[in-house]
Backbone as a chain_set.jsonl record, in Angstrom:
{"seq": "MALRMKISTLPAQIREIAEMKLLLNDIAQNGERGEAELPPRSTEITPEMERKIEQVVQ", "coords": {"N": [[51.173, 16.34, -96.813], [49.404, 16.762, -94.95], [48.826, 13.885, -93.863], [51.243, 13.117, -93.099], [51.724, 14.646, -90.912], [49.273, 13.465, -89.537], [50.456, 11.256, -89.054], [52.815, 12.185, -87.521], [51.432, 13.036, -84.651], [50.681, 10.714, -84.057], [52.479, 9.47, -81.512], [52.328, 11.061, -79.679], [49.341, 10.738, -78.909], [49.184, 8.384, -78.34], [50.823, 8.287, -76.008], [49.342, 10.045, -74.618], [46.761, 8.711, -74.297], [47.705, 6.29, -72.943], [48.402, 8.019, -70.146], [45.876, 8.659, -69.658], [45.056, 6.277, -68.316], [46.398, 5.072, -66.87], [45.865, 7.084, -65.288], [42.744, 6.768, -64.262], [42.716, 4.231, -63.188], [44.636, 4.944, -60.936], [41.964, 6.404, -60.012], [40.484, 4.441, -59.914], [41.81, 2.878, -57.756], [42.058, 4.439, -55.67], [39.985, 6.309, -55.046], [38.207, 9.34, -56.368], [39.23, 12.16, -56.596], [39.435, 15.095, -54.632], [37.423, 14.314, -52.778], [37.432, 14.657, -50.099], [37.529, 17.247, -47.681], [40.064, 19.931, -47.644], [42.356, 21.584, -45.332], [42.81, 24.736, -45.587], [45.907, 26.195, -46.783], [49.28, 28.066, -45.973], [50.676, 30.158, -48.47], [53.232, 30.324, -47.813], [56.626, 29.93, -48.257], [58.841, 27.528, -46.727], [61.268, 27.19, -44.351], [62.143, 24.502, -44.571], [60.889, 23.86, -46.847], [62.612, 25.362, -48.665], [64.913, 24.39, -48.407], [64.557, 21.69, -49.814], [63.754, 23.003, -52.103], [65.926, 23.493, -52.936], [67.777, 21.77, -53.463], [66.696, 20.033, -55.198], [67.169, 21.809, -57.834], [69.981, 21.585, -57.879]], "CA": [[51.463, 16.955, -95.93], [48.094, 16.22, -94.194], [49.276, 12.268, -93.326], [52.369, 13.721, -92.149], [51.099, 15.498, -89.357], [48.786, 12.612, -88.404], [51.39, 10.135, -88.287], [53.966, 12.832, -86.118], [50.983, 13.467, -83.56], [50.531, 9.498, -83.227], [53.067, 9.353, -80.252], [51.533, 12.08, -78.545], [48.405, 10.548, -78.408], [49.478, 7.185, -77.61], [51.364, 8.576, -74.073], [47.819, 11.003, -73.492], [46.227, 7.495, -73.74], [48.398, 5.455, -71.458], [48.591, 8.584, -69.364], [44.52, 8.282, -69.257], [44.856, 4.933, -68.347], [47.154, 5.674, -65.5], [44.869, 7.947, -64.555], [41.569, 6.025, -64.168], [43.439, 3.231, -62.459], [43.997, 5.73, -59.74], [41.12, 6.58, -59.376], [39.6, 3.204, -59.236], [42.079, 2.201, -56.486], [42.183, 5.555, -54.585], [38.816, 7.263, -55.226], [38.022, 10.871, -57.065], [39.901, 13.93, -56.348], [38.523, 16.169, -53.877], [36.03, 14.062, -51.564], [37.626, 15.176, -48.72], [37.982, 19.079, -47.966], [41.036, 20.043, -46.709], [41.97, 22.925, -44.359], [43.7, 25.778, -46.038], [47.528, 26.128, -46.094], [49.807, 29.076, -46.225], [52.189, 30.034, -49.606], [54.713, 31.059, -47.656], [57.936, 29.168, -48.504], [59.148, 27.332, -45.658], [62.899, 26.953, -44.551], [62.553, 23.188, -44.912], [60.454, 23.752, -48.298], [63.426, 26.03, -49.302], [65.914, 23.298, -48.352], [64.393, 20.453, -50.826], [63.836, 23.447, -53.832], [67.427, 24.116, -53.452], [68.518, 20.141, -53.815], [66.001, 19.716, -56.433], [67.322, 22.607, -58.583], [71.12, 21.597, -58.025]], "C": [[50.262, 16.387, -94.366], [47.871, 14.915, -93.029], [50.305, 12.489, -92.807], [52.355, 14.078, -90.755], [50.192, 14.716, -88.888], [49.654, 11.921, -88.049], [52.353, 11.063, -87.139], [52.877, 12.701, -84.91], [50.08, 11.759, -83.001], [51.267, 9.035, -81.7], [52.57, 9.85, -79.13], [50.132, 11.757, -77.906], [47.96, 9.354, -77.665], [50.05, 7.452, -76.036], [50.132, 9.14, -73.871], [47.116, 9.501, -73.679], [46.431, 6.657, -72.99], [48.705, 6.708, -70.279], [47.367, 8.381, -68.744], [44.3, 7.323, -68.53], [45.221, 4.953, -66.814], [46.086, 6.208, -64.606], [43.737, 7.225, -63.708], [41.942, 4.86, -63.168], [43.713, 3.881, -61.325], [42.752, 6.179, -59.319], [40.123, 5.635, -59.234], [39.963, 2.358, -57.853], [42.108, 3.594, -55.251], [41.005, 6.514, -54.113], [38.863, 9.088, -56.032], [38.783, 11.645, -56.248], [39.1, 14.321, -55.491], [37.172, 15.639, -53.068], [36.63, 14.594, -50.686], [37.81, 16.49, -48.715], [39.196, 19.232, -47.126], [41.431, 21.67, -46.539], [43.268, 23.793, -45.545], [45.453, 26.19, -45.745], [47.835, 27.839, -46.827], [50.571, 28.984, -47.646], [53.163, 29.979, -49.278], [55.497, 29.653, -47.726], [58.443, 29.235, -47.089], [60.686, 27.449, -45.547], [62.95, 25.732, -45.162], [62.138, 23.347, -46.557], [61.958, 24.518, -48.897], [64.862, 25.157, -49.474], [65.875, 22.514, -49.728], [64.39, 21.202, -51.844], [65.33, 23.523, -54.126], [68.191, 22.906, -54.034], [67.933, 19.618, -54.897], [66.277, 20.206, -57.769], [69.115, 22.012, -58.988], [71.267, 20.404, -59.002]], "O": [[50.441, 15.86, -93.268], [47.229, 14.832, -91.982], [50.386, 11.922, -91.718], [52.99, 13.712, -89.766], [49.965, 14.958, -87.702], [49.863, 11.776, -86.845], [52.559, 10.617, -86.01], [53.421, 12.17, -83.942], [49.277, 11.586, -82.084], [50.658, 8.347, -80.882], [52.4, 9.369, -78.01], [49.725, 12.207, -76.835], [47.045, 9.157, -76.865], [49.662, 6.809, -75.061], [49.629, 8.762, -72.813], [46.926, 9.165, -72.51], [45.538, 6.16, -72.304], [49.367, 6.257, -69.344], [47.344, 8.011, -67.57], [43.224, 7.373, -67.936], [44.471, 4.866, -65.842], [45.629, 5.823, -63.53], [43.881, 7.136, -62.489], [41.146, 4.732, -62.238], [43.006, 3.466, -60.406], [42.571, 6.314, -58.109], [39.082, 5.824, -58.605], [39.263, 1.639, -57.14], [42.184, 3.41, -54.036], [41.014, 7.264, -53.136], [39.891, 9.764, -55.988], [38.738, 11.508, -55.026], [37.945, 13.897, -55.54], [36.172, 16.304, -52.797], [35.865, 15.504, -50.366], [38.266, 16.997, -49.739], [39.3, 18.701, -46.021], [41.065, 22.635, -47.21], [44.292, 23.35, -46.066], [45.995, 26.407, -44.661], [47.203, 28.523, -47.632], [51.051, 27.906, -47.997], [54.115, 29.673, -49.996], [55.078, 28.56, -47.344], [58.549, 30.232, -46.374], [61.344, 27.77, -46.537], [63.635, 25.612, -46.178], [62.936, 23.01, -47.432], [62.356, 23.875, -49.869], [65.667, 25.238, -50.401], [66.762, 22.564, -50.58], [64.888, 20.661, -52.831], [65.852, 23.596, -55.239], [69.058, 23.0, -54.903], [68.532, 18.786, -55.578], [65.929, 19.577, -58.769], [69.501, 21.999, -60.158], [72.38, 20.078, -59.416]]}, "num_chains": 1, "name": "protein.A"}
């Protein structure tokens, strides 16, 4: 049972390692996230955003 669980988690661990490598490469190329201060944004959904959301959902 324990061996079966370990084997079943391998694909997920392999994906996680690949994702981490992508993230590390992104940080190396673009710098760490949060270096620049961003202005506050409204949480209101604009008509343009609503159109894009509807396109994605359909």
